PDB file of C-alpha atoms in Angstrom:
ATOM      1  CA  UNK A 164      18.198 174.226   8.173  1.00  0.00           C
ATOM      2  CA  UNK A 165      17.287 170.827   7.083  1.00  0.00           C
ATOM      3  CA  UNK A 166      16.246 168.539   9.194  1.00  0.00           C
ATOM      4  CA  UNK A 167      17.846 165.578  10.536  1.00  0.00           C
ATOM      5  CA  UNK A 168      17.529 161.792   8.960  1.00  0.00           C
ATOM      6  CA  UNK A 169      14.531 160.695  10.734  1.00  0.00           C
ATOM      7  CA  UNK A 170      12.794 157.504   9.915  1.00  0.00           C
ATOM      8  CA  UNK A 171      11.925 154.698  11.465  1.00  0.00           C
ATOM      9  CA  UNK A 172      14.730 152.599  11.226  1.00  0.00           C
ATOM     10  CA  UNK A 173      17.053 155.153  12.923  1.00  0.00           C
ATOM     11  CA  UNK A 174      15.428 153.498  16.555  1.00  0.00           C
ATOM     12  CA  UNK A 175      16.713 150.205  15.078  1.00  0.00           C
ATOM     13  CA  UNK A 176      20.004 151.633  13.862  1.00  0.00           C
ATOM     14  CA  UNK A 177      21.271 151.978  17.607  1.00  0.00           C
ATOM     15  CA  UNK A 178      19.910 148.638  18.876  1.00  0.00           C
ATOM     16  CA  UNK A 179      22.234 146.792  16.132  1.00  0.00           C
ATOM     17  CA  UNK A 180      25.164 148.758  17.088  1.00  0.00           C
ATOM     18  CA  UNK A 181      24.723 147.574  20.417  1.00  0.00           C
ATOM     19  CA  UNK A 182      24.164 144.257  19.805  1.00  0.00           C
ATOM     20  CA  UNK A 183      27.510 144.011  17.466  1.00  0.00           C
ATOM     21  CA  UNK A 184      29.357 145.378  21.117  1.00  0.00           C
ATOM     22  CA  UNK A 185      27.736 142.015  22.999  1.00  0.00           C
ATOM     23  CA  UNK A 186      28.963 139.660  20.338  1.00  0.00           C
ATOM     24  CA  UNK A 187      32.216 140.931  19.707  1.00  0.00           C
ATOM     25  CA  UNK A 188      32.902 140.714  23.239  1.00  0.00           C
ATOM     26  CA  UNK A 189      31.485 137.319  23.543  1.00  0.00           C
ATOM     27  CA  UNK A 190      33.790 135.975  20.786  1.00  0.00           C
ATOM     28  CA  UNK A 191      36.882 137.746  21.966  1.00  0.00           C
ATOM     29  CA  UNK A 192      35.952 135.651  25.738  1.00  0.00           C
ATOM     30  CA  UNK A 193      35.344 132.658  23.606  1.00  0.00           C
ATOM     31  CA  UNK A 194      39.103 133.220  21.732  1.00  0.00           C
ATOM     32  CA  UNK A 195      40.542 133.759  25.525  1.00  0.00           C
ATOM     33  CA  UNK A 196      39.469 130.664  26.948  1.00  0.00           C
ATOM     34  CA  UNK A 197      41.066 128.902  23.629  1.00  0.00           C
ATOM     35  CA  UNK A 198      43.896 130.628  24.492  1.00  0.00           C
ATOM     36  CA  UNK A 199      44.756 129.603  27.672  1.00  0.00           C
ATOM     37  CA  UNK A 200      43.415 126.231  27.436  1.00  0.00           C
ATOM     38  CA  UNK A 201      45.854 125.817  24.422  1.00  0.00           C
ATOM     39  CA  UNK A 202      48.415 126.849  26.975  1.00  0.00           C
ATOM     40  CA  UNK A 203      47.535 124.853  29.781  1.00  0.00           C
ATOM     41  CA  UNK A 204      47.725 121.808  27.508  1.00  0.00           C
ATOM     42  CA  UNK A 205      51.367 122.772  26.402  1.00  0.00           C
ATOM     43  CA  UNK A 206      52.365 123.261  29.709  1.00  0.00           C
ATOM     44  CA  UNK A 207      51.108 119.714  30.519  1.00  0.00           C
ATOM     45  CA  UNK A 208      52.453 118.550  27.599  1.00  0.00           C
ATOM     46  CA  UNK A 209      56.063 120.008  27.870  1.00  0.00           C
ATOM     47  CA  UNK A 210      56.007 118.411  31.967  1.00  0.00           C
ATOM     48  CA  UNK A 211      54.889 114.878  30.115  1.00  0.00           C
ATOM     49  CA  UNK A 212      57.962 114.675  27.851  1.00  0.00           C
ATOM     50  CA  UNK A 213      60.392 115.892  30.466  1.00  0.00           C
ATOM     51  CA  UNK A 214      59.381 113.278  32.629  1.00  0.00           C
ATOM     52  CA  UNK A 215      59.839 110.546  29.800  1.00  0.00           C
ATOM     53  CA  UNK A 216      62.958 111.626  29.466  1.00  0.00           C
ATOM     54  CA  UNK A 217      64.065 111.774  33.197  1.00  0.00           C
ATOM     55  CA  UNK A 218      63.119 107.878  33.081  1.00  0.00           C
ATOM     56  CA  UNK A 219      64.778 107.727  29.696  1.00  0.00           C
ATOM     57  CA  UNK A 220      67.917 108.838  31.997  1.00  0.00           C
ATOM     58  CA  UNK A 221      67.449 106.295  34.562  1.00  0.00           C
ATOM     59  CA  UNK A 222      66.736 103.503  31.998  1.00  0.00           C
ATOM     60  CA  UNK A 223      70.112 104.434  30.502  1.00  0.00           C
ATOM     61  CA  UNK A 224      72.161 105.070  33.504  1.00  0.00           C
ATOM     62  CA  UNK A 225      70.764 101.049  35.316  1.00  0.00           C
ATOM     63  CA  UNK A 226      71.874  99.687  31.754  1.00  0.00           C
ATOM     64  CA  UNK A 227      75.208 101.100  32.578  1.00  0.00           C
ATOM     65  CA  UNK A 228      75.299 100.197  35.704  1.00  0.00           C
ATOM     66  CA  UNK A 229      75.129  96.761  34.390  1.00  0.00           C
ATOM     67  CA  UNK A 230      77.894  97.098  31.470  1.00  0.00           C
ATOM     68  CA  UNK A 231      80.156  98.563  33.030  1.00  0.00           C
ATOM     69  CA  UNK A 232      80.878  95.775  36.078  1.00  0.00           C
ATOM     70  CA  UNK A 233      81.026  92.605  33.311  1.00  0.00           C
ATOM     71  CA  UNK A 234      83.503  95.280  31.009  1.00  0.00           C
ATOM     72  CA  UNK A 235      85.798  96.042  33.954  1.00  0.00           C
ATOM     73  CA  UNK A 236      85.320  92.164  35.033  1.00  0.00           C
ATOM     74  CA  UNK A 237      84.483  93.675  38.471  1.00  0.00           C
ATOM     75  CA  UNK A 238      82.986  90.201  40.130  1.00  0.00           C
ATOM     76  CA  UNK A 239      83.802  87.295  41.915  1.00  0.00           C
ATOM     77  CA  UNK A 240      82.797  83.879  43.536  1.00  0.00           C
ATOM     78  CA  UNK A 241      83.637  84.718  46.959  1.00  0.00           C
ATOM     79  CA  UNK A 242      81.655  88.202  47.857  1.00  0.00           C
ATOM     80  CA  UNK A 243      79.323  90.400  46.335  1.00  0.00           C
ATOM     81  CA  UNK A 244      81.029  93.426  44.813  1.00  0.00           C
ATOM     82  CA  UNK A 245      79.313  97.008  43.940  1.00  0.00           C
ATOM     83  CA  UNK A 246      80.104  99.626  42.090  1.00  0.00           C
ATOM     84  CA  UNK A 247      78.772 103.360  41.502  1.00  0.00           C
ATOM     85  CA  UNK A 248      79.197 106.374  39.219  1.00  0.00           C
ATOM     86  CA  UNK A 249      77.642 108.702  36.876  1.00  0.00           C
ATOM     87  CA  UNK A 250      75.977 108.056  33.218  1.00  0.00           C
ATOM     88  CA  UNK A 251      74.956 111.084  31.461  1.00  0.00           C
ATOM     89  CA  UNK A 252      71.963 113.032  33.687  1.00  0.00           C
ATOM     90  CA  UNK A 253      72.068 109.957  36.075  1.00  0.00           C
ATOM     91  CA  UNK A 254      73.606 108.179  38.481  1.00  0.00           C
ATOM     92  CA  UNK A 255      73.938 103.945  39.220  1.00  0.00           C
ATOM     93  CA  UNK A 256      74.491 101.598  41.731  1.00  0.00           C
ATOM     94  CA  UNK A 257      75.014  97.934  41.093  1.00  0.00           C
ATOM     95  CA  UNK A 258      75.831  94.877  42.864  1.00  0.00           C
ATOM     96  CA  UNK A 259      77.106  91.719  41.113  1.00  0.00           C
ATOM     97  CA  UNK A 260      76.353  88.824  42.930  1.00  0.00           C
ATOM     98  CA  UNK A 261      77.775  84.588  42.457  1.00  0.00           C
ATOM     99  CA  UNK A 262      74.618  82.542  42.230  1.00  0.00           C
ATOM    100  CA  UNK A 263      76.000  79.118  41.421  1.00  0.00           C
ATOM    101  CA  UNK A 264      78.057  77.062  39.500  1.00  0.00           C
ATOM    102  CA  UNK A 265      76.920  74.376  36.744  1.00  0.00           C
ATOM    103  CA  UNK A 266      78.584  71.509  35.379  1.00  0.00           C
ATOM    104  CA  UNK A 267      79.481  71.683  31.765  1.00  0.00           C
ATOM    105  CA  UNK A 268      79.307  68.405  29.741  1.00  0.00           C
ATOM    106  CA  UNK A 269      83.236  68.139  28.379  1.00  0.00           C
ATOM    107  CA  UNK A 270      81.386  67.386  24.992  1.00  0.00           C
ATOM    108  CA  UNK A 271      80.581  70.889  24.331  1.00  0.00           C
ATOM    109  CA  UNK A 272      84.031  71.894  23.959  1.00  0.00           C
ATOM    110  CA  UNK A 273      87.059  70.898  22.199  1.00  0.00           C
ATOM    111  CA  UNK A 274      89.629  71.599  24.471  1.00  0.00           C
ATOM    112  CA  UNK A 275      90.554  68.022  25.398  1.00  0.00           C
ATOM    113  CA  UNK A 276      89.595  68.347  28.755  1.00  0.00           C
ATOM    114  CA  UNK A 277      88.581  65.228  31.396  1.00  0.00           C
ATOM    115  CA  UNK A 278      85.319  65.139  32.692  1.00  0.00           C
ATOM    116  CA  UNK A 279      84.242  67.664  35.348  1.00  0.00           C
ATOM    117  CA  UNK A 280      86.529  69.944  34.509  1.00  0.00           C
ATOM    118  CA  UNK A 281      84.570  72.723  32.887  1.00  0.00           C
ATOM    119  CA  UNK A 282      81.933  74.554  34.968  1.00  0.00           C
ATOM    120  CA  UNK A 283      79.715  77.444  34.121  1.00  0.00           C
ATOM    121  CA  UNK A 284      79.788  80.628  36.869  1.00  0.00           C
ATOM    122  CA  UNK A 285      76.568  82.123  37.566  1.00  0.00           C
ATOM    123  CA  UNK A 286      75.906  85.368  38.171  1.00  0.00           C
ATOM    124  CA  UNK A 287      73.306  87.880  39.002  1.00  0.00           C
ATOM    125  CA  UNK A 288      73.838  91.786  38.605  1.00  0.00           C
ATOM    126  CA  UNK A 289      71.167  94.077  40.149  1.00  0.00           C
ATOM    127  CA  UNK A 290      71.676  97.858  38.860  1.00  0.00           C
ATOM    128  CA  UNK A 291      69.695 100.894  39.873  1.00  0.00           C
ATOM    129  CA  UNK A 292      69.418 103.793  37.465  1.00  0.00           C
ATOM    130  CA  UNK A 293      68.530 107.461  39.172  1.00  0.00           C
ATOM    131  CA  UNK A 294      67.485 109.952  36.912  1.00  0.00           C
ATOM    132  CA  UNK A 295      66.038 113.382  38.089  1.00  0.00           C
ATOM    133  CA  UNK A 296      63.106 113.960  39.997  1.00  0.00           C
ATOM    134  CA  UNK A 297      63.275 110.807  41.508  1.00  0.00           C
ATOM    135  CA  UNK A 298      63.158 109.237  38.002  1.00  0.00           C
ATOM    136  CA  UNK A 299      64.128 105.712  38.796  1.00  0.00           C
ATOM    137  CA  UNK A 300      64.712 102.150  36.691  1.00  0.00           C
ATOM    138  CA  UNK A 301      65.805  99.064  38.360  1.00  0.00           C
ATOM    139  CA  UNK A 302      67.388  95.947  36.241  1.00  0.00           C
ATOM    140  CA  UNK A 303      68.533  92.781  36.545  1.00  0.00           C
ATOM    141  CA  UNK A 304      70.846  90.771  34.022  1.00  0.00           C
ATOM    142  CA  UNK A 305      71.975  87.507  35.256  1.00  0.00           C
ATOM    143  CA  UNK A 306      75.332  85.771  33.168  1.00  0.00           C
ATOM    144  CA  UNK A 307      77.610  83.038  32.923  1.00  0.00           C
ATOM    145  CA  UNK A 308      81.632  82.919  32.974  1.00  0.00           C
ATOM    146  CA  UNK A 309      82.787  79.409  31.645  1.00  0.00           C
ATOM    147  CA  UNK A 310      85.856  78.410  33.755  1.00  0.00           C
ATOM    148  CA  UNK A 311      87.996  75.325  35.179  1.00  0.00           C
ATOM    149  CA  UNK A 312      85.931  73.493  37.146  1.00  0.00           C
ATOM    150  CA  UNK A 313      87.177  72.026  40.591  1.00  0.00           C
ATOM    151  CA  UNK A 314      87.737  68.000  40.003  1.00  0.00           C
TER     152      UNK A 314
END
């Protein structure tokens, strides 16, 4: 029988192998925290761009709640008119409100008309936009409707 590999560096043989163990271990912890740090900033930024785009909703849906009362021609000079509805992932509420009336100078237009007898309308139309999660975007657009004036 022959006997077994025995030198001196066997002792140091099974130090090393323990020593590979530690570091492996080490650099699989350091991988994990990588890991889910890399996932915890996803996650953070996934919630980011969802909530631009909730206010994205409201932005759009107070812009409509502005369009839609001068398309429909849904104001007046004697009360304050609202309106409501649905645009997209949102929801509006406006209120178009008469501000004030301005003389036109006659001069401005061609229609042959005597003096006094053109006036500009003013009015003022507050919309609020409601997007989820509370998401909301309030806007005001003022505008004038050139009429006959009262002589």
């Amino acid at each position: 029988m022959q006997p077994r590999f025995c030198d001196s560096r066997h002792g140091q043989l099974g130090r090393q192998r323990g020593a590979t163990l530690v570091v492996g271990l080490v650099l699989l912890l350091v991988l994990t925290v990588l890991g889910v740090s890399g996932m915890n900033m996803a996650t953070l930024e996934v919630t980011m761009s969802s909530n631009t785009q909730f206010q994205q909703d409201a932005f759009q849906a107070a812009e409509t709640g502005i369009d839609v009362p001068i398309a429909q021609r849904n104001f007046t000079t004697f009360a304050a008119t609202t309106s409501s509805g649905s645009a997209g992932d949102g929801t509006y509420e406006s209120e178009a409100v008469f501000v004030d009336t301005t003389p036109v100078p006659d001069i401005a237009f061609s229609m042959g008309t005597s003096t006094g007898s053109v006036q500009a309308f003013h009015f003022d139309i507050r919309s609020v936009g409601k997007g989820p999660r509370n998401a909301v975007s309030t806007h005001v657009q003022s505008f004038y409707v050139v009429g006959p004036g009262g002589n």
